Coordinates of C-alpha atoms in Angstrom, one line a residue:
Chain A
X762 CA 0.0 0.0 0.0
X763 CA 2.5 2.2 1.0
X764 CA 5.2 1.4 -1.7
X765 CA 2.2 1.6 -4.3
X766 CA 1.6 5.1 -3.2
X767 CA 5.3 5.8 -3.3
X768 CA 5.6 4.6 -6.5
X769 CA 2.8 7.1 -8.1
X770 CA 4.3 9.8 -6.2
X771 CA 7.4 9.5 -7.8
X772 CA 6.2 8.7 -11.1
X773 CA 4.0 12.0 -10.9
X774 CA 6.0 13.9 -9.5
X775 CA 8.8 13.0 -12.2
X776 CA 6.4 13.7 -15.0
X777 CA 5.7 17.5 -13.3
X778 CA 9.5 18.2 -13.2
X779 CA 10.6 17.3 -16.9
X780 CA 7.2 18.7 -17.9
X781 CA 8.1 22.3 -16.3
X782 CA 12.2 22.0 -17.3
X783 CA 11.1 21.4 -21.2
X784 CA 8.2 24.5 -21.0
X785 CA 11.2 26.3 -19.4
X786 CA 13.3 25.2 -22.5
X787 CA 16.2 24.3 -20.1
X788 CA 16.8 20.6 -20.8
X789 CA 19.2 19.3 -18.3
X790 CA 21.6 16.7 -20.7
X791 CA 22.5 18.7 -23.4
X792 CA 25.3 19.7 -25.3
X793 CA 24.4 22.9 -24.4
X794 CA 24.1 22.9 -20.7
X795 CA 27.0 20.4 -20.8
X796 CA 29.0 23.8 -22.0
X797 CA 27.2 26.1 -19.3
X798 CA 28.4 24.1 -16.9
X799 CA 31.9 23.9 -18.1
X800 CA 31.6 28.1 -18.9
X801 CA 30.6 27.8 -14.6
X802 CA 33.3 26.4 -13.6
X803 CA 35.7 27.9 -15.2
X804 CA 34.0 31.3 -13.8
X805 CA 34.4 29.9 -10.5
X806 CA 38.4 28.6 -10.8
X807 CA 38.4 32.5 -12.4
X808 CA 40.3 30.6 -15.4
X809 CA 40.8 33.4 -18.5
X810 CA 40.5 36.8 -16.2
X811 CA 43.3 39.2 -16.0
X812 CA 43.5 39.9 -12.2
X813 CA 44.5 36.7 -9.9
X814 CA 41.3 35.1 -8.3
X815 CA 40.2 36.1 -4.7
X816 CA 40.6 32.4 -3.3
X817 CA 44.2 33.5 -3.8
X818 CA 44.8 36.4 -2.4
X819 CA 45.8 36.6 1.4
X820 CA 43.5 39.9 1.6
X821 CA 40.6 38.2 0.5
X822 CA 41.1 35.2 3.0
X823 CA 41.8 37.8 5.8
X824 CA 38.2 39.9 5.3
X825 CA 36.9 36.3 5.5
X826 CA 37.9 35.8 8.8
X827 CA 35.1 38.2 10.5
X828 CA 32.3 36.7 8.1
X829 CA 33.6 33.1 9.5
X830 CA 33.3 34.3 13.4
X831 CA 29.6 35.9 12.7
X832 CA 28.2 33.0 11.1
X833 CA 30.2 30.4 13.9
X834 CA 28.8 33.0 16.4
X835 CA 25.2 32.8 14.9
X836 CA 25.5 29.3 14.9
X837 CA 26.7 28.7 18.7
X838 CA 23.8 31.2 19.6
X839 CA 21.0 29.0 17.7
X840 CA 22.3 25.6 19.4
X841 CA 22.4 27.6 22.4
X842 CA 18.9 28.7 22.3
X843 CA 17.7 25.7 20.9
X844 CA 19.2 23.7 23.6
X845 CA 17.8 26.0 26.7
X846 CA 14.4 25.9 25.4
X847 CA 14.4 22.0 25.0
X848 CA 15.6 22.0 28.6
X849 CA 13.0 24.3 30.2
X850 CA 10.4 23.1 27.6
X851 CA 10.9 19.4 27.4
X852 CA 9.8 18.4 30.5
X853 CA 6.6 19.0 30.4
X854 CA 6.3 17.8 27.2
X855 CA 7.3 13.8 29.0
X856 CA 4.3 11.8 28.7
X857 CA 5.3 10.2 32.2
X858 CA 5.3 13.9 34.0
X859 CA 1.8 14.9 32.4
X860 CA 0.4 11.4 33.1
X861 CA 2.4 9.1 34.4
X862 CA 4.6 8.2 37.5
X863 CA 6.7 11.7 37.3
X864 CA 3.6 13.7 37.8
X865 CA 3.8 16.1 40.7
X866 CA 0.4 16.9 41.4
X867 CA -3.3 16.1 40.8
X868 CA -3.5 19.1 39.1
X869 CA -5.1 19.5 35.3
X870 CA -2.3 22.0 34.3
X871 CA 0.4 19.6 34.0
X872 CA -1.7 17.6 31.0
X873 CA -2.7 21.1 29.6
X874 CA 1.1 21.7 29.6
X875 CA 2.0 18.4 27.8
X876 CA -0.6 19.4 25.1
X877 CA 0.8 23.0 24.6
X878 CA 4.5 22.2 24.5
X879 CA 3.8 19.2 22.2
X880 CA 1.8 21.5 19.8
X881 CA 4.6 23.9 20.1
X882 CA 7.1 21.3 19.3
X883 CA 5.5 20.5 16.0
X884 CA 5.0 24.2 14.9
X885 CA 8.3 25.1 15.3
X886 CA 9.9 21.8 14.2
X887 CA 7.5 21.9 11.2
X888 CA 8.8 25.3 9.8
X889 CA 11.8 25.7 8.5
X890 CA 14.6 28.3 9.1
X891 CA 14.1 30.4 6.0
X892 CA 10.3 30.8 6.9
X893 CA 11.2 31.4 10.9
X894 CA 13.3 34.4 9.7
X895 CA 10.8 35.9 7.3
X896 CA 8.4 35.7 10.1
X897 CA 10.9 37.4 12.7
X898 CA 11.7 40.3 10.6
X899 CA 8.4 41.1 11.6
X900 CA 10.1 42.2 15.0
X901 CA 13.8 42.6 14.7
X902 CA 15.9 44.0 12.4
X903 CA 17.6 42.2 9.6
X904 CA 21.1 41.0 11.7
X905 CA 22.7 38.3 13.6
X906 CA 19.6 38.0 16.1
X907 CA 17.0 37.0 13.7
X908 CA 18.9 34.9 12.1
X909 CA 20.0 32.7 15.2
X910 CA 16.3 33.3 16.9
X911 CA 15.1 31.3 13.1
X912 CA 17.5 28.8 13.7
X913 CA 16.6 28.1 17.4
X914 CA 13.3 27.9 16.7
X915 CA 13.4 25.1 14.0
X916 CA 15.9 23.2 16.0
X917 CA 14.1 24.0 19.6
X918 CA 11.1 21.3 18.2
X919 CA 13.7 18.9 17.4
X920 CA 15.8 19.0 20.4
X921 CA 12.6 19.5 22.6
X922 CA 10.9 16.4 21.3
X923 CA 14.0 14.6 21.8
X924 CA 14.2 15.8 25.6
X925 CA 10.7 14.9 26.4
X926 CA 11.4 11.4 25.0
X927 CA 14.9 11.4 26.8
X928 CA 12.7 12.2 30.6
X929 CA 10.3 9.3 29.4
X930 CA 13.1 7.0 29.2
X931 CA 14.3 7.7 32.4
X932 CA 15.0 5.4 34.9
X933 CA 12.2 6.0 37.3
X934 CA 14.4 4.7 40.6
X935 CA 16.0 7.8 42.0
X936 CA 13.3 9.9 41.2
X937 CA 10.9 8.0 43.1
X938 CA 13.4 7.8 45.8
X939 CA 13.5 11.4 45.5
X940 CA 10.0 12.2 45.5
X941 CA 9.1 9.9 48.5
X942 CA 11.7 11.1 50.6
X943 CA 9.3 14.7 50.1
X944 CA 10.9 16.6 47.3
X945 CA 9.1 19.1 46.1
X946 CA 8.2 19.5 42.2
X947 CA 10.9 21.9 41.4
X948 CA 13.8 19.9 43.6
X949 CA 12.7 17.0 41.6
X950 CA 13.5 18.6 38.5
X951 CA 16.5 20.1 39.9
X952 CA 17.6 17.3 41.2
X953 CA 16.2 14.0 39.7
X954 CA 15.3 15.0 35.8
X955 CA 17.5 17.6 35.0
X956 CA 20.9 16.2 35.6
X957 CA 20.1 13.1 34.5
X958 CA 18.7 14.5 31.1
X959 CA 21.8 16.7 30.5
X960 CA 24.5 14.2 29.1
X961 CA 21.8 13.1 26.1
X962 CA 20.5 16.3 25.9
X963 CA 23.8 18.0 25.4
X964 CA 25.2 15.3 23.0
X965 CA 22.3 15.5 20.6
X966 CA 22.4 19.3 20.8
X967 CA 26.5 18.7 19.6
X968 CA 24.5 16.8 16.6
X969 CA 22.2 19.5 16.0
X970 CA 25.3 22.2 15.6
X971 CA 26.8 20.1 13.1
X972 CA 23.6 20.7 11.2
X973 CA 22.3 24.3 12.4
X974 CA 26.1 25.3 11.2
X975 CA 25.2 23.8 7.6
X976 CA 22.1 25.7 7.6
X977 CA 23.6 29.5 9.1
X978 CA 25.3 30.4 5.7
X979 CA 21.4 29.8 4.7
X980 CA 19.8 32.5 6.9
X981 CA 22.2 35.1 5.5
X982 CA 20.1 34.7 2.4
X983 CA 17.7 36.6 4.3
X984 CA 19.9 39.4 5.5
X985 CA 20.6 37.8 9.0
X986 CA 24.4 38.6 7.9
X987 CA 27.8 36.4 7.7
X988 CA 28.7 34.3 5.0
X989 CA 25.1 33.7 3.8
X990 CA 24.7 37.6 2.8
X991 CA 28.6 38.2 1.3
X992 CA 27.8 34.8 -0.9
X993 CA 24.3 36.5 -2.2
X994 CA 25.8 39.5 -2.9
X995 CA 29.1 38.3 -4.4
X996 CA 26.7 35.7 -6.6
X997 CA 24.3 38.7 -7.6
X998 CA 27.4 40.6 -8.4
X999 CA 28.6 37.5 -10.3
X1000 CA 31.9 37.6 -8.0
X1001 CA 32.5 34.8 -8.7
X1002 CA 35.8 33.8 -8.0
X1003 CA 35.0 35.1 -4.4
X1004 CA 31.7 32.8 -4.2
X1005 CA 34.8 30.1 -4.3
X1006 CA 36.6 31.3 -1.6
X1007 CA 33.4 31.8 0.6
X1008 CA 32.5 28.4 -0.1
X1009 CA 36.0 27.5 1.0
X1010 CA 36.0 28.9 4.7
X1011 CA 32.1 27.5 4.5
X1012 CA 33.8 24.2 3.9
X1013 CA 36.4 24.7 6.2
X1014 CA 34.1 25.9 8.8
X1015 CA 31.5 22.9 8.3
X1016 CA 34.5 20.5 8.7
X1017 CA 36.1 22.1 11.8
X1018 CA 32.5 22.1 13.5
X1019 CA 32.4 18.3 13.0
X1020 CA 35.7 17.8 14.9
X1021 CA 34.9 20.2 17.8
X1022 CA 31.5 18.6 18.2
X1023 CA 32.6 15.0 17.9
X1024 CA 35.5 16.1 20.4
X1025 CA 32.9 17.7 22.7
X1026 CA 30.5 14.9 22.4
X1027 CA 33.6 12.4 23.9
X1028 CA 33.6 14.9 26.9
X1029 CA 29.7 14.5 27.5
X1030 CA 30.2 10.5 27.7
Chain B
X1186 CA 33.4 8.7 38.4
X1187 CA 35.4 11.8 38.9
X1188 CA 37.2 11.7 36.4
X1189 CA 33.7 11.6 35.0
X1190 CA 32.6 14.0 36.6
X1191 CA 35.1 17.0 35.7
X1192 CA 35.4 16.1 32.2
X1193 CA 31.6 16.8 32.5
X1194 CA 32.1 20.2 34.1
X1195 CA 34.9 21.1 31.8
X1196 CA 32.2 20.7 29.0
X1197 CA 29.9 22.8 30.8
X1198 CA 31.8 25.7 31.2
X1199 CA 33.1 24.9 27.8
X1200 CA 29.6 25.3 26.5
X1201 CA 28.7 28.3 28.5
X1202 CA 31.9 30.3 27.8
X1203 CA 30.6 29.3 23.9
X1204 CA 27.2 30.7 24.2
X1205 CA 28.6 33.9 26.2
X1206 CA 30.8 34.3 23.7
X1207 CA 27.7 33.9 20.7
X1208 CA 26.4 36.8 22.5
X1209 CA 28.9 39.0 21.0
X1210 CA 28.3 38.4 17.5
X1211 CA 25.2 40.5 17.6
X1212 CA 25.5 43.8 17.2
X1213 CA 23.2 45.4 20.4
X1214 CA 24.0 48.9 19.8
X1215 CA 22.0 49.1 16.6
X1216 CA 19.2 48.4 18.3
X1217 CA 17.3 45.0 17.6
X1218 CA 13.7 45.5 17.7
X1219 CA 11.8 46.9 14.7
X1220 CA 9.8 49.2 16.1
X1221 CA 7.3 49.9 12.5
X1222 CA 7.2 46.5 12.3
X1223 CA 4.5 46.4 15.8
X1224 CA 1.6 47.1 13.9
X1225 CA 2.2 44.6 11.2
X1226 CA 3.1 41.7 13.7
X1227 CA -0.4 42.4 15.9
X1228 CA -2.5 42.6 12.5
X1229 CA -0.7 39.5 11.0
X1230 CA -1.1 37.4 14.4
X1231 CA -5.1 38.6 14.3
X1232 CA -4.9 37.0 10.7
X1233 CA -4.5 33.8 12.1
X1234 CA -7.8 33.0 13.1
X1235 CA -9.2 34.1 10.0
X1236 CA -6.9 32.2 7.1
X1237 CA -8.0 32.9 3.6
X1238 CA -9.9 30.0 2.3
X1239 CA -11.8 31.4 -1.2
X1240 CA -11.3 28.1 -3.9
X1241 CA -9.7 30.5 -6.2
X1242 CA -6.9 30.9 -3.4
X1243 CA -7.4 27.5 -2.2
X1244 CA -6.9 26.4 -5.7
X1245 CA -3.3 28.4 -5.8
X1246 CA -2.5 26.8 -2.6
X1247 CA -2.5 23.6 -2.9
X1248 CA -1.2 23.6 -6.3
X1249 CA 2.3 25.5 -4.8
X1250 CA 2.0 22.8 -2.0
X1251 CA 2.1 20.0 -5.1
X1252 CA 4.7 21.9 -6.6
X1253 CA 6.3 21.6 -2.9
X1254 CA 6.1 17.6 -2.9
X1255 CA 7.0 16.9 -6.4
X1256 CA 10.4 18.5 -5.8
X1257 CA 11.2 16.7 -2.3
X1258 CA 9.8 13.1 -4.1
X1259 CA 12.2 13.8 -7.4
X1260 CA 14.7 15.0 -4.8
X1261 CA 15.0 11.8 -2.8
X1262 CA 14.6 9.6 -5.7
X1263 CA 18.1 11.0 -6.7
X1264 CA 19.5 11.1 -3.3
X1265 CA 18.7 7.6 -3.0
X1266 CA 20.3 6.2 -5.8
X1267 CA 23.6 8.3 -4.9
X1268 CA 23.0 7.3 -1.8
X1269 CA 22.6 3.6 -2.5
X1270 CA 25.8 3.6 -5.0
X1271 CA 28.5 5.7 -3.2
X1272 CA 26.9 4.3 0.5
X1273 CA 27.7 0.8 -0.7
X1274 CA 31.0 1.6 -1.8
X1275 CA 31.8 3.5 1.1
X1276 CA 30.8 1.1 3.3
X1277 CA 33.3 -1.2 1.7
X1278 CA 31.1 -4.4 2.0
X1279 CA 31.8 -5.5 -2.0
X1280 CA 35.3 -5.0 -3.0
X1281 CA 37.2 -8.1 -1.5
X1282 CA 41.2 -6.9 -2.7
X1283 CA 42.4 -4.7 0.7
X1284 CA 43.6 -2.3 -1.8
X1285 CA 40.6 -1.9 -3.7
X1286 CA 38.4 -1.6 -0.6
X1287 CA 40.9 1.1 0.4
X1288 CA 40.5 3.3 -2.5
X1289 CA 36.7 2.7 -2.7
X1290 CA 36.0 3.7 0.9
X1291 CA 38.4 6.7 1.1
X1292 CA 36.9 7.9 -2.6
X1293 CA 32.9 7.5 -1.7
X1294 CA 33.4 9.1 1.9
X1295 CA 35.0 11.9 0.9
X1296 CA 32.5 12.7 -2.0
X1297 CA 29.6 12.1 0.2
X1298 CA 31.5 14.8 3.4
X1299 CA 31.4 17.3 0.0
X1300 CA 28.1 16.6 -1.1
X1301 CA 26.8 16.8 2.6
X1302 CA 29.1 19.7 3.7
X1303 CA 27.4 22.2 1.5
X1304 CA 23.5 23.2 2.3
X1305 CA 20.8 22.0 -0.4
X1306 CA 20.1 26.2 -0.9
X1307 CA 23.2 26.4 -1.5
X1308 CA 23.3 23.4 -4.8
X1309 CA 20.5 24.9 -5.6
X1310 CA 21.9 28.6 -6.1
X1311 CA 25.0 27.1 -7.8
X1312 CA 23.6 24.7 -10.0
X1313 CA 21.1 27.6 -11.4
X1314 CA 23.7 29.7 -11.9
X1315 CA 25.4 27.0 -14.1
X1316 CA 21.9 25.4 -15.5
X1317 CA 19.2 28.2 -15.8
X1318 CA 16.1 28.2 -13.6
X1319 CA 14.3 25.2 -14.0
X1320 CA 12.6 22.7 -11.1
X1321 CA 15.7 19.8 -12.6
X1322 CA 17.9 22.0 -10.4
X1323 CA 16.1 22.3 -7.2
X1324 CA 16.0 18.5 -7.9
X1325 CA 19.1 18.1 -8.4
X1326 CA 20.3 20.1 -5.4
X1327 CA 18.1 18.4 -3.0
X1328 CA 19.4 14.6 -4.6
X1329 CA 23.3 16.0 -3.9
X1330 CA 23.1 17.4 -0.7
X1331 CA 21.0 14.5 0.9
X1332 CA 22.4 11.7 -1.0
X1333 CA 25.6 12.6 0.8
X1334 CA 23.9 12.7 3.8
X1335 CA 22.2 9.3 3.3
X1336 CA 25.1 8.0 1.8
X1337 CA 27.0 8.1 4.8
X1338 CA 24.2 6.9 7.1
X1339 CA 23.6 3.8 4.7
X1340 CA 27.5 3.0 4.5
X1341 CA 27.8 3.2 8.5
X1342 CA 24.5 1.0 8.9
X1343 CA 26.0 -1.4 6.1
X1344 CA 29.4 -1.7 7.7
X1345 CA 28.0 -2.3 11.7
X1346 CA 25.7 -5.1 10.1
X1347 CA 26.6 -8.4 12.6
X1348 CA 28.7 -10.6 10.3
X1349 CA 27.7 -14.1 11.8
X1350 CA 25.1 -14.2 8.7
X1351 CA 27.4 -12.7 6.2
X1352 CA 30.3 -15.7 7.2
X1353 CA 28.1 -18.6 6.8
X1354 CA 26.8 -17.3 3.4
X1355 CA 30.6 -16.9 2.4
X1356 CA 31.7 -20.7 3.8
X1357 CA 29.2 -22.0 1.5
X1358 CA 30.8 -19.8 -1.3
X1359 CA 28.9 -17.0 -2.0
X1360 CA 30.0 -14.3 -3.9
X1361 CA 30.6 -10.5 -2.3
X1362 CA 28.0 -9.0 -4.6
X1363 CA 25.5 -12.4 -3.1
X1364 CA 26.6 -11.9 0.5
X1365 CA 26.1 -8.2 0.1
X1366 CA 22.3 -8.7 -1.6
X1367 CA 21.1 -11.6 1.2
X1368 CA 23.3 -11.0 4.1
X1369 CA 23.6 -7.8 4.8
X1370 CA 21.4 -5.9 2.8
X1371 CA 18.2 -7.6 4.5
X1372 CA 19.5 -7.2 8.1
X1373 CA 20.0 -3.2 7.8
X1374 CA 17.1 -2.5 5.4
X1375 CA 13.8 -1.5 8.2
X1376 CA 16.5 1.1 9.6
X1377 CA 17.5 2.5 5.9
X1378 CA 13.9 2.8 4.9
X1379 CA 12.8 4.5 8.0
X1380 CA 15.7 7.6 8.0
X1381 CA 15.3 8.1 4.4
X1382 CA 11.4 8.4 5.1
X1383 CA 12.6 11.0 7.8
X1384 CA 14.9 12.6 5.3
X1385 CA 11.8 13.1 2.8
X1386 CA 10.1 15.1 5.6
X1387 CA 13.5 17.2 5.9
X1388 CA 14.0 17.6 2.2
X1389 CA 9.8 18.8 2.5
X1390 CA 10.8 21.3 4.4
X1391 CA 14.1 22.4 2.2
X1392 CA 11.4 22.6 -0.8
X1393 CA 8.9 24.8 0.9
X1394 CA 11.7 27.4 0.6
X1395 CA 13.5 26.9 -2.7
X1396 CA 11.4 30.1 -3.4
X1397 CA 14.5 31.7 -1.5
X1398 CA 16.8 31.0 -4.8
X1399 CA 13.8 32.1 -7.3
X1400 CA 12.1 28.3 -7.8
X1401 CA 8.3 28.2 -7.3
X1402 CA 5.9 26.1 -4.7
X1403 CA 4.9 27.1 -1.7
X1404 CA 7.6 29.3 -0.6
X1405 CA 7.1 31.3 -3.4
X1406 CA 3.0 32.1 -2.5
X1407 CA 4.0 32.7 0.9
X1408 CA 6.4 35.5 -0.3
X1409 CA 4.1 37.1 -2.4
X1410 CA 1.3 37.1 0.0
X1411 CA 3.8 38.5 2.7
X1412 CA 4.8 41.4 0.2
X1413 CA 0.9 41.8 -0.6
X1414 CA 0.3 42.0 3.1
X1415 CA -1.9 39.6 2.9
X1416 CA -2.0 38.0 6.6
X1417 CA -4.6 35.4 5.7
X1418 CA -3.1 34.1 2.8
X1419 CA 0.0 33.9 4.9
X1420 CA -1.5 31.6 7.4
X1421 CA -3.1 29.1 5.0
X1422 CA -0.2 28.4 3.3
X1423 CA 1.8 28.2 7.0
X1424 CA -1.5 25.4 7.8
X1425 CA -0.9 23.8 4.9
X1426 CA 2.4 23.1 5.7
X1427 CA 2.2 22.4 8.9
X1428 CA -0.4 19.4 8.2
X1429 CA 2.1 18.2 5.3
X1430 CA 4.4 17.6 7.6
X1431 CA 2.3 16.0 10.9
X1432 CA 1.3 14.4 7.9
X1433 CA 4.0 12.5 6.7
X1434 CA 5.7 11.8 10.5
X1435 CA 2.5 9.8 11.0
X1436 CA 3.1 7.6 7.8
X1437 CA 6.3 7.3 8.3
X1438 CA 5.8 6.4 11.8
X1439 CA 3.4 4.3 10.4
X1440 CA 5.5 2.3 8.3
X1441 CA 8.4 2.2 10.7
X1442 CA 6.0 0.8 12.7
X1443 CA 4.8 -1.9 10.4
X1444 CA 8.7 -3.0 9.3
X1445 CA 9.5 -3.7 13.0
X1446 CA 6.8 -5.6 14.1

C-alpha cells in the first residue's frame, strides 16, 4: 500500500519536473548545458580573467575571517537557544510527567502543559529556518539575532521532542526515591530529571550544531548577515571567484565544526 | 566517576563560555527591535484566526504545495540512488582486494562529506547559476546534498551489520555481490527505509523554501502574500504546511511501525 503510493508519487512527480524543465526550455543533458556548466566552472576557478582570483589572495582570505566568526557566532547562539528551550520546555512535554509516574500533582495544568508544549514542538519543528526568519523580521531588524532566533526555533522542536522522549526513558528509581523522601516539584527537577537528562541532551544538541552550522550560511540569504549575505551578494554581483573562496571557509568551517562537536561529544560520555 | 565528573564540568563551562561568547556576535548597539514592524506583527497574528480559504486561493495553494512535494519526491529519488551507489562503496562491503576496498571507501566518503558539507540552498543557487532556472535543479540540489547525507548513514548501517550471517553465506561460497544482496542488505534494510522516510520530511521542508533561490511552490505564495500583506493568505499556506508535515511523520511512523513488528 505504502510502496504503491510511493511509487505514483514518484512517477507523478517525475512527470511534473521534466514537464516544467522542457516549458522552461532548459533541458538538463545537453550539449548545451554540458557547456554552461563547463563556462561555470571555469567562472568559479576564475580561469581566462586578468587579475589573480580572490581564493588567492591573502586579503581576501583575511576579510573572511570576520564573516567566518559571525556565522560560527550565529550558529553557537541558535544551538544555544535551541538547547535552553528544549531544557526548560521538554519536560513537560514527558508523557510520564503529564500522566504518568513523574507527575507532581493532581493538578489538570500539567496535562494542559504536555498538550501546549507538544503542539509547540510541531510548529516550530514543522517550519523551517528560511520561513522562521521571514516571520521574525516582523520584529527585529535584519542581523545576527534573527537569524540565530530562526534557527533556534526550527531546532528547539527537534531538540525539545528529543528531551521529552529522553525524561520518558528515564530510569524512574531515583526519582521515586526522590520524591518519596518529600521533594518538592521543582527539587525534583532540579535534582532527579534535570541532571540526569543533561549528558543526552547535550550530546544530541552537539548533533544538531553540526547541522544548524550547515544551515547559518542559509539565513544570511535573508539578510541575518555572515557568509550567507557576502555569498548572495558576491553571486548577484557574479563575484565569482570570491563565491569560491566563501565556499572554502564555508567548507572549512562545516568541517572544523564536525571535529569540535565529535570532540565535545567524547567529553559529554 | 570523577574523572567523569570533571570532564563533564569542563564541557559545561566549555559550553557556557561558547554561548557567552555567541552573544557577542550580535550587534546590540543598533538596536534589535523593529519598532514599525509592531503594527504589522499584531494585524498578521489577528490573521490567524481568520486564514483565507476562497477556492480560487485555495486552488493556488495547494497547487504551490504540489509543486512543494514533487520537488522533495524527485529530490529523494536522486539522493537515493547516490545514496545507495556511493553508500555501498563506502561502506566497503563488496570489494574483497584490501587495496581496492581502500581506494573505494576513502573515494565515496570523501565525496559524500562534499556533497553533505554544502547546504541544499546552497546546490540549488549554484547549480542555477550554471543550468538556468528550472525545477531539474532544485532537484538536483536536494538529490546531492542529501544523498551525501544518506550515503554516509547507509554506509555506517551497512558496515556495523553483525557478520555471523554474512560468514556462513561466504563458507558456503557465495559471492561479495550475493553476501552483500542476502546478508547484509536484508539485516540493515527496516533502519534505511525509516531515516530516508525522515529525510523526505526534511528535504519537504528544504522545498517549501526553494522560493529563496527564485524556484516556485509554496515558498514562493507565501512570499508574495507577505509582500501583498496579505496575513490570511499567509496563514493558510503556513496550515498547509504544517499538516504536510504532521502528515508525513505519522506515515512514516506508520511504516516504521509496520517493518518492525
Amino acid at each position: 500500500m505504502s510502496l504503491a503510493a510511493a511509487v505514483i508519487l514518484v512517477v507523478l512527480s517525475w512527470l511534473w519536473v521534466i514537464g516544467e524543465d522542457r516549458a522552461r526550455g532548459v533541458v538538463l543533458i545537453s550539449a548545451q548545458s554540458a557547456e554552461h556548466v563547463g563556462q561555470f566552472i571555469e567562472d568559479l576557478l576564475g580561469i581566462g580573467s586578468p587579475s589573480p582570483p580572490a581564493y588567492l589572495r591573502p586579503d581576501r582570505w583575511a576579510a573572511m575571517a570576520g564573516l567566518a566568526a559571525e556565522t560560527l557566532g550565529m550558529s553557537v547562539l541558535a544551538a544555544g537557544l535551541a538547547g535552553a528551550g528544549a531544557l526548560a520546555l521538554g519536560v513537560f512535554a514527558a508523557r510520564t510527567v503529564a500522566f504518568g509516574p513523574l507527575r507532581p500533582s493532581r493538578s489538570p495544568l500539567w496535562p494542559m502543559a504536555f498538550f501546549v508544549t507538544r503542539g509547540a514542538f510541531i510548529v516550530s519543528r514543522a517550519l523551517p529556518e528560511l520561513l522562521w526568519a521571514l516571520l521574525l523580521l516582523f520584529l527585529f531588524t535584519p542581523g545576527t539575532l534573527p537569524g540565530a532566533l530562526a534557527l533556534g526555533l526550527h531546532n528547539l522542536g527537534v531538540v525539545g521532542k528529543l528531551g521529552a522522549e529522553v525524561v520518558e526513558d528515564l530510569n524512574l528509581r531515583p526519582i521515586q526515591a526522590l520524591q518519596r523522601s518529600g521533594a518538592r516539584p521543582g527539587q525534583l527537577l532540579a535534582y532527579g530529571i534535570v541532571p540526569s537528562m543533561l549528558p543526552q541532551l547535550l550530546t544530541y544538541l552537539l548533533y544538531r550544531w553540526e547541522v544548524i552550522i550547515r544551515s547559518t550560511i542559509v539565513v544570511g540569504f535573508v539578510g541575518a548577515g555572515g557568509l550567507g549575505q557576502e555569498f548572495r551578494l558576491r553571486m548577484s554581483f557574479f563575484h565569482y571567484t570570491d563565491v569560491t573562496l566563501i565556499l572554502l571557509v564555508y567548507l572549512l568551517l562545516v568541517f572544523g565544526v564536525d571535529l569540535v562537536s565529535a570532540g565535545l561529544r567524547r567529553l559529554a560520555r | 566517576m570523577t574523572g567523569l565528573r570533571s570532564s563533564r564540568s569542563i564541557l559545561t563551562i566549555l559550553l557556557l563560555a561558547a554561548f557567552g561568547w555567541s552573544l557577542t556576535s550580535v550587534d546590540w548597539r543598533e538596536g534589535v527591535l523593529n519598532v514599525q514592524g509592531t503594527p504589522a506583527l499584531l494585524e498578521f497574528l489577528a490573521a490567524a484566526v481568520r486564514p483565507v480559504l476562497t477556492p480560487a486561493f485555495l486552488g493556488r495553494a495547494v497547487a504551490a504545495l504540489w509543486q512543494t512535494v514533487a520537488y522533495a519526491v524527485a529530490g529523494m529519488t536522486v539522493a537515493l540512488l547516490i545514496g545507495a551507489v556511493l553508500g555501498t562503496l563506502a561502506s566497503g562491503a563488496l570489494a574483497h582486494r584490501r587495496v581496492a576496498r581502500f581506494g573505494e571507501v576513502v573515494g565515496a566518503r570523501a565525496t559524500l562529506g562534499l556533497l553533505r558539507a554544502i547546504h541544499e540552498l546552497v546546490w540549488a543557487w549554484l547549480f542555477i547559476a550554471a543550468l538556468g532556472l528550472s525545477p531539474i535543479t532544485g532537484v538536483l540540489a536536494l538529490g546531492v546534498a542529501y544523498g551525501g547525507i544518506l550515503g554516509l548513514i547507509f554506509a555506517q548501517h551497512l558496515a556495523d551489520a553483525p557478520t555471523a550471517p554474512l560468514r556462513a553465506l561466504q563458507a558456503a561460497g557465495a559471492r561479495p555481490w550475493q553476501a552483500f544482496l542476502y546478508g547484509r542488505l536484508p539485516l540493515v534494510l527496516p533502519d534505511l527505509v525509516s531515516y530516508a522516510l525522515y529525510r523526505f520530511e526534511c528535504a519537504l521542508r528544504a522545498a517549501a523554501v526553494f522560493s529563496f533561490v527564485g524556484l516556485g511552490g509554496l515558498g514562493a505564495e507565501l512570499q508574495l502574500s507577505l509582500r501583498e500583506l496579505n496575513y490570511g493568505e499567509v496563514w493558510t499556506l503556513l496550515f498547509l504546511l504544517i499538516a504536510l508535515i504532521v502528515a508525513v511523520d505519522w506515515w512514516s511512523g506508520e511504516v516504521r511501525r509496520r517493518m518492525t513488528t
